[in-house]
mmCIF file of C-alpha atoms in Angstrom:
data_model
loop_
_atom_site.group_PDB
_atom_site.id
_atom_site.type_symbol
_atom_site.label_atom_id
_atom_site.label_comp_id
_atom_site.label_asym_id
_atom_site.label_seq_id
_atom_site.Cartn_x
_atom_site.Cartn_y
_atom_site.Cartn_z
ATOM 1 C CA LYS S 1 -4.264 -2.243 12.569
ATOM 2 C CA ALA S 2 -3.895 0.548 10.217
ATOM 3 C CA GLY S 3 -0.142 0.329 8.602
ATOM 4 C CA VAL S 4 2.033 2.764 7.790
ATOM 5 C CA THR S 5 0.775 5.784 5.949
ATOM 6 C CA GLN S 6 3.039 8.227 3.716
ATOM 7 C CA THR S 7 1.364 11.093 1.971
ATOM 8 C CA PRO S 8 1.431 11.856 -0.468
ATOM 9 C CA ARG S 9 1.983 8.840 -2.844
ATOM 10 C CA TYR S 10 2.789 10.519 -5.729
ATOM 11 C CA LEU S 11 4.504 14.333 -6.218
ATOM 12 C CA ILE S 12 6.302 16.235 -8.895
ATOM 13 C CA LYS S 13 8.836 18.930 -8.319
ATOM 14 C CA THR S 14 11.388 21.086 -10.707
ATOM 15 C CA ARG S 15 15.390 21.166 -9.484
ATOM 16 C CA GLY S 16 15.572 23.946 -7.038
ATOM 17 C CA GLN S 17 12.403 23.298 -5.338
ATOM 18 C CA GLN S 18 11.897 21.820 -2.065
ATOM 19 C CA VAL S 19 9.826 19.159 -0.680
ATOM 20 C CA THR S 20 8.680 17.867 2.448
ATOM 21 C CA LEU S 21 6.958 13.627 3.076
ATOM 22 C CA SER S 22 5.001 12.900 5.589
ATOM 23 C CA CYS S 23 5.334 9.055 7.328
ATOM 24 C CA SER S 24 2.480 7.958 10.353
ATOM 25 C CA PRO S 25 3.794 4.681 11.584
ATOM 26 C CA ILE S 26 2.144 1.999 13.149
ATOM 27 C CA SER S 27 0.393 2.630 16.432
ATOM 28 C CA GLY S 28 2.735 2.322 19.189
ATOM 29 C CA HIS S 29 5.627 2.300 16.886
ATOM 30 C CA ARG S 30 8.215 4.467 18.097
ATOM 31 C CA SER S 31 11.278 4.346 15.654
ATOM 32 C CA VAL S 32 10.890 6.130 12.033
ATOM 33 C CA SER S 33 13.139 5.222 9.752
ATOM 34 C CA TRP S 34 13.303 6.280 5.823
ATOM 35 C CA TYR S 35 15.093 4.643 3.256
ATOM 36 C CA GLN S 36 15.954 6.378 -0.388
ATOM 37 C CA GLN S 37 14.958 3.660 -3.032
ATOM 38 C CA THR S 38 15.926 4.140 -7.062
ATOM 39 C CA PRO S 39 17.239 1.410 -9.566
ATOM 40 C CA GLY S 40 20.749 1.996 -9.647
ATOM 41 C CA GLN S 41 21.509 2.208 -5.967
ATOM 42 C CA GLY S 42 18.947 0.331 -4.283
ATOM 43 C CA LEU S 43 17.181 1.142 -0.639
ATOM 44 C CA GLN S 44 19.663 3.497 0.979
ATOM 45 C CA PHE S 45 18.959 4.483 4.432
ATOM 46 C CA LEU S 46 18.270 8.242 5.326
ATOM 47 C CA PHE S 47 18.027 8.418 8.784
ATOM 48 C CA GLU S 48 15.923 6.397 11.581
ATOM 49 C CA TYR S 49 14.444 8.875 14.985
ATOM 50 C CA PHE S 50 13.159 7.362 17.894
ATOM 51 C CA SER S 51 12.061 8.605 20.521
ATOM 52 C CA GLU S 52 11.749 12.506 18.542
ATOM 53 C CA THR S 53 16.188 11.924 18.436
ATOM 54 C CA GLN S 54 17.180 11.367 15.296
ATOM 55 C CA ARG S 55 19.285 7.524 15.919
ATOM 56 C CA ASN S 56 20.810 7.103 13.077
ATOM 57 C CA LYS S 57 21.839 8.509 10.105
ATOM 58 C CA GLY S 58 22.441 7.579 6.481
ATOM 59 C CA ASN S 59 25.703 9.457 4.248
ATOM 60 C CA PHE S 60 23.890 11.266 2.775
ATOM 61 C CA PRO S 61 23.896 15.414 2.181
ATOM 62 C CA GLY S 62 22.787 18.072 4.406
ATOM 63 C CA ARG S 63 19.945 18.809 1.830
ATOM 64 C CA PHE S 64 18.010 15.617 3.698
ATOM 65 C CA SER S 65 16.449 16.018 6.601
ATOM 66 C CA GLY S 66 14.406 14.948 8.668
ATOM 67 C CA ARG S 67 12.277 15.524 12.277
ATOM 68 C CA GLN S 68 10.033 13.344 14.379
ATOM 69 C CA PHE S 69 6.972 14.346 16.872
ATOM 70 C CA SER S 70 5.843 13.637 20.189
ATOM 71 C CA ASN S 71 2.921 11.337 18.635
ATOM 72 C CA SER S 72 6.430 9.639 16.839
ATOM 73 C CA ARG S 73 4.647 10.821 12.669
ATOM 74 C CA SER S 74 7.607 11.905 11.108
ATOM 75 C CA GLU S 75 8.639 14.570 7.841
ATOM 76 C CA MET S 76 11.465 14.174 5.520
ATOM 77 C CA ASN S 77 12.345 17.585 3.952
ATOM 78 C CA VAL S 78 14.755 17.725 0.636
ATOM 79 C CA SER S 79 15.953 20.994 0.063
ATOM 80 C CA THR S 80 16.964 22.520 -3.722
ATOM 81 C CA LEU S 81 16.239 19.732 -5.331
ATOM 82 C CA GLU S 82 18.649 18.089 -7.847
ATOM 83 C CA LEU S 83 17.632 15.106 -10.416
ATOM 84 C CA GLY S 84 19.059 12.365 -8.637
ATOM 85 C CA ASP S 85 17.015 13.012 -5.272
ATOM 86 C CA SER S 86 14.072 11.521 -7.925
ATOM 87 C CA ALA S 87 13.410 7.912 -5.916
ATOM 88 C CA LEU S 88 11.087 6.031 -3.719
ATOM 89 C CA TYR S 89 11.406 7.310 -0.371
ATOM 90 C CA LEU S 90 10.498 4.580 2.107
ATOM 91 C CA CYS S 91 9.270 5.261 5.670
ATOM 92 C CA ALA S 92 9.806 1.802 7.530
ATOM 93 C CA SER S 93 8.250 2.296 11.436
ATOM 94 C CA SER S 94 9.657 -0.407 14.562
ATOM 95 C CA TRP S 95 9.088 -0.927 17.790
ATOM 96 C CA GLY S 96 12.759 0.408 18.536
ATOM 97 C CA GLY S 97 15.186 -2.581 19.047
ATOM 98 C CA ARG S 98 18.095 -3.266 17.361
ATOM 99 C CA THR S 99 16.155 -6.325 15.666
ATOM 100 C CA GLY S 100 12.884 -6.854 14.531
ATOM 101 C CA GLU S 101 10.700 -6.231 11.937
ATOM 102 C CA LEU S 102 10.653 -3.377 9.925
ATOM 103 C CA PHE S 103 7.145 -2.079 8.741
ATOM 104 C CA PHE S 104 7.288 0.000 5.911
ATOM 105 C CA GLY S 105 4.985 1.917 4.017
ATOM 106 C CA GLU S 106 4.105 2.117 0.057
ATOM 107 C CA GLY S 107 6.025 4.952 -0.497
ATOM 108 C CA SER S 108 6.454 8.356 -1.955
ATOM 109 C CA ARG S 109 7.594 8.429 -5.233
ATOM 110 C CA LEU S 110 8.781 12.128 -6.382
ATOM 111 C CA THR S 111 10.216 12.830 -9.460
ATOM 112 C CA VAL S 112 12.418 15.864 -9.582
ATOM 113 C CA LEU S 113 11.605 17.900 -13.447
ATOM 114 C CA GLY N 1 29.709 1.018 -1.276
ATOM 115 C CA GLU N 2 27.066 -1.881 0.233
ATOM 116 C CA SER N 3 28.371 -4.323 1.883
ATOM 117 C CA VAL N 4 25.384 -6.742 1.125
ATOM 118 C CA GLY N 5 24.968 -8.058 -2.607
ATOM 119 C CA LEU N 6 23.240 -10.371 -4.162
ATOM 120 C CA HIS N 7 24.947 -13.027 -7.227
ATOM 121 C CA LEU N 8 22.241 -13.202 -9.150
ATOM 122 C CA PRO N 9 19.684 -10.767 -9.940
ATOM 123 C CA THR N 10 17.152 -12.591 -11.793
ATOM 124 C CA LEU N 11 15.738 -15.839 -11.093
ATOM 125 C CA SER N 12 13.088 -17.547 -13.289
ATOM 126 C CA VAL N 13 11.206 -20.698 -11.897
ATOM 127 C CA GLN N 14 8.766 -22.983 -12.588
ATOM 128 C CA GLU N 15 5.834 -23.079 -10.726
ATOM 129 C CA GLY N 16 6.095 -25.724 -8.250
ATOM 130 C CA ASP N 17 10.251 -25.723 -8.379
ATOM 131 C CA ASN N 18 12.519 -24.938 -5.126
ATOM 132 C CA SER N 19 13.941 -21.215 -5.456
ATOM 133 C CA ILE N 20 16.939 -20.180 -3.839
ATOM 134 C CA ILE N 21 18.456 -16.315 -3.244
ATOM 135 C CA ASN N 22 21.874 -15.713 -2.274
ATOM 136 C CA CYS N 23 23.317 -12.981 -0.600
ATOM 137 C CA ALA N 24 26.898 -11.898 0.443
ATOM 138 C CA TYR N 25 27.678 -9.698 3.117
ATOM 139 C CA SER N 26 30.697 -8.512 3.867
ATOM 140 C CA ASN N 27 29.706 -7.250 7.551
ATOM 141 C CA SER N 28 31.429 -9.871 9.929
ATOM 142 C CA ALA N 29 29.774 -8.124 12.150
ATOM 143 C CA SER N 30 26.581 -8.032 11.534
ATOM 144 C CA ASP N 31 24.461 -9.894 14.292
ATOM 145 C CA TYR N 32 21.423 -10.136 12.506
ATOM 146 C CA PHE N 33 20.013 -10.502 8.797
ATOM 147 C CA ILE N 34 16.234 -9.935 7.256
ATOM 148 C CA TRP N 35 15.279 -11.089 3.676
ATOM 149 C CA TYR N 36 12.125 -8.668 2.678
ATOM 150 C CA LYS N 37 9.892 -9.154 -0.539
ATOM 151 C CA GLN N 38 8.829 -6.318 -2.557
ATOM 152 C CA GLU N 39 5.749 -6.554 -5.565
ATOM 153 C CA SER N 40 5.918 -3.834 -7.791
ATOM 154 C CA GLY N 41 4.288 -0.501 -6.733
ATOM 155 C CA LYS N 42 4.219 -1.572 -2.755
ATOM 156 C CA GLY N 43 6.324 -1.163 -0.347
ATOM 157 C CA PRO N 44 9.167 -3.951 0.848
ATOM 158 C CA GLN N 45 7.057 -7.024 3.089
ATOM 159 C CA PHE N 46 9.160 -9.115 5.629
ATOM 160 C CA ILE N 47 9.525 -12.481 4.626
ATOM 161 C CA ILE N 48 12.046 -13.567 7.756
ATOM 162 C CA ASP N 49 14.918 -13.219 9.634
ATOM 163 C CA ILE N 50 17.763 -14.699 11.926
ATOM 164 C CA ARG N 51 20.114 -13.773 14.302
ATOM 165 C CA SER N 52 24.073 -14.328 13.791
ATOM 166 C CA ASN N 53 23.558 -17.445 16.871
ATOM 167 C CA MET N 54 21.897 -18.877 15.081
ATOM 168 C CA ASP N 55 22.302 -20.515 11.164
ATOM 169 C CA LYS N 56 18.786 -21.750 9.900
ATOM 170 C CA ARG N 57 15.514 -20.872 10.534
ATOM 171 C CA GLN N 58 12.269 -21.930 8.726
ATOM 172 C CA GLY N 59 9.376 -20.317 8.164
ATOM 173 C CA GLN N 60 6.006 -21.189 6.320
ATOM 174 C CA ARG N 61 7.706 -22.764 3.040
ATOM 175 C CA VAL N 62 11.174 -19.895 3.524
ATOM 176 C CA THR N 63 13.773 -21.374 4.945
ATOM 177 C CA VAL N 64 17.047 -18.828 5.776
ATOM 178 C CA LEU N 65 20.042 -20.127 5.838
ATOM 179 C CA LEU N 66 23.301 -18.685 7.349
ATOM 180 C CA ASN N 67 27.054 -18.683 6.812
ATOM 181 C CA LYS N 68 28.957 -16.583 8.898
ATOM 182 C CA THR N 69 32.510 -18.282 7.718
ATOM 183 C CA VAL N 70 31.806 -16.999 3.827
ATOM 184 C CA LYS N 71 29.423 -14.369 4.874
ATOM 185 C CA HIS N 72 26.396 -15.769 2.805
ATOM 186 C CA LEU N 73 23.199 -15.578 3.209
ATOM 187 C CA SER N 74 20.106 -17.492 1.687
ATOM 188 C CA LEU N 75 16.690 -17.737 0.903
ATOM 189 C CA GLN N 76 14.798 -20.986 -0.205
ATOM 190 C CA ILE N 77 11.271 -20.447 -1.366
ATOM 191 C CA ALA N 78 9.313 -24.335 -0.930
ATOM 192 C CA ALA N 79 6.913 -25.354 -3.614
ATOM 193 C CA THR N 80 6.919 -21.734 -5.279
ATOM 194 C CA GLN N 81 4.416 -20.107 -6.831
ATOM 195 C CA PRO N 82 3.305 -17.212 -9.211
ATOM 196 C CA GLY N 83 2.402 -14.955 -6.213
ATOM 197 C CA ASP N 84 6.069 -15.352 -5.262
ATOM 198 C CA SER N 85 6.890 -13.505 -7.926
ATOM 199 C CA ALA N 86 9.018 -10.314 -7.040
ATOM 200 C CA VAL N 87 12.131 -8.493 -5.939
ATOM 201 C CA TYR N 88 14.056 -9.874 -2.833
ATOM 202 C CA PHE N 89 16.020 -8.495 -0.530
ATOM 203 C CA CYS N 90 18.686 -9.299 1.780
ATOM 204 C CA ALA N 91 19.298 -6.999 5.096
ATOM 205 C CA GLU N 92 21.937 -6.618 7.485
ATOM 206 C CA ASN N 93 21.425 -4.591 10.516
ATOM 207 C CA THR N 94 24.956 -2.651 10.490
ATOM 208 C CA GLY N 95 24.199 -0.412 12.936
ATOM 209 C CA GLY N 96 26.477 -1.054 16.043
ATOM 210 C CA GLY N 97 25.824 -1.059 19.553
ATOM 211 C CA SER N 98 22.353 -0.575 20.300
ATOM 212 C CA ASN N 99 21.257 0.943 17.524
ATOM 213 C CA TYR N 100 19.117 -0.470 14.157
ATOM 214 C CA LYS N 101 19.894 0.439 10.550
ATOM 215 C CA LEU N 102 19.555 -2.556 8.017
ATOM 216 C CA THR N 103 22.011 -1.945 5.217
ATOM 217 C CA PHE N 104 19.824 -3.722 1.729
ATOM 218 C CA GLY N 105 21.104 -5.389 -1.152
ATOM 219 C CA LYS N 106 20.695 -4.625 -4.403
ATOM 220 C CA GLY N 107 18.000 -7.099 -4.759
ATOM 221 C CA THR N 108 16.976 -10.106 -6.933
ATOM 222 C CA LEU N 109 13.998 -10.369 -9.116
ATOM 223 C CA LEU N 110 12.259 -13.326 -8.650
ATOM 224 C CA THR N 111 9.419 -14.374 -11.585
ATOM 225 C CA VAL N 112 8.248 -17.742 -11.537
ATOM 226 C CA ASN N 113 6.215 -19.160 -14.663
ATOM 227 C CA PRO N 114 3.163 -21.403 -14.112
#
């Protein structure tokens, strides 16, 4: 079956702009989580959505937001981009329980200039 | 800060040797742990998981050991192959209750020399 699909794979933005990243989970998965990966901070949890509701949130400023649609697809948005937002943004899907494998996508590589 | 950390940022082994990657965690309430492998340019890939009611779990060429007394997790890879070269992350579920929120360690780069 198809894996987790993230678009776009690469993008370049300038400071102050905003960006929207998209994630299509594995068919049947109802939970979508987002992570930010940087060389300095590693993998950091952004938020998790389950059945269109945000169920968990990490320690990121309000500029980072997300949503989930009825088909479980998810988007995350970062407004007023800063240089420090340059990172690999990873989406992961799962059935929605509190254990079990998270299936990750390849990520969206964001560069902020 | 992160509640999961790795003792060794890099590990270099010879092909055919066994590899051991270590991880310390600080949240004694964590009851579920996962090891992920990440190859360059790819997303993390699940290797093996373990619940806190176990102290050992084996997979294909991999074994995870959990020592709750000292809050330590390790991943053992038998007969390491060049294809095992990657960054390895341990993660714990710090979501609490019915939630699922993985907190990842910084990662260990494993290099397998032919």
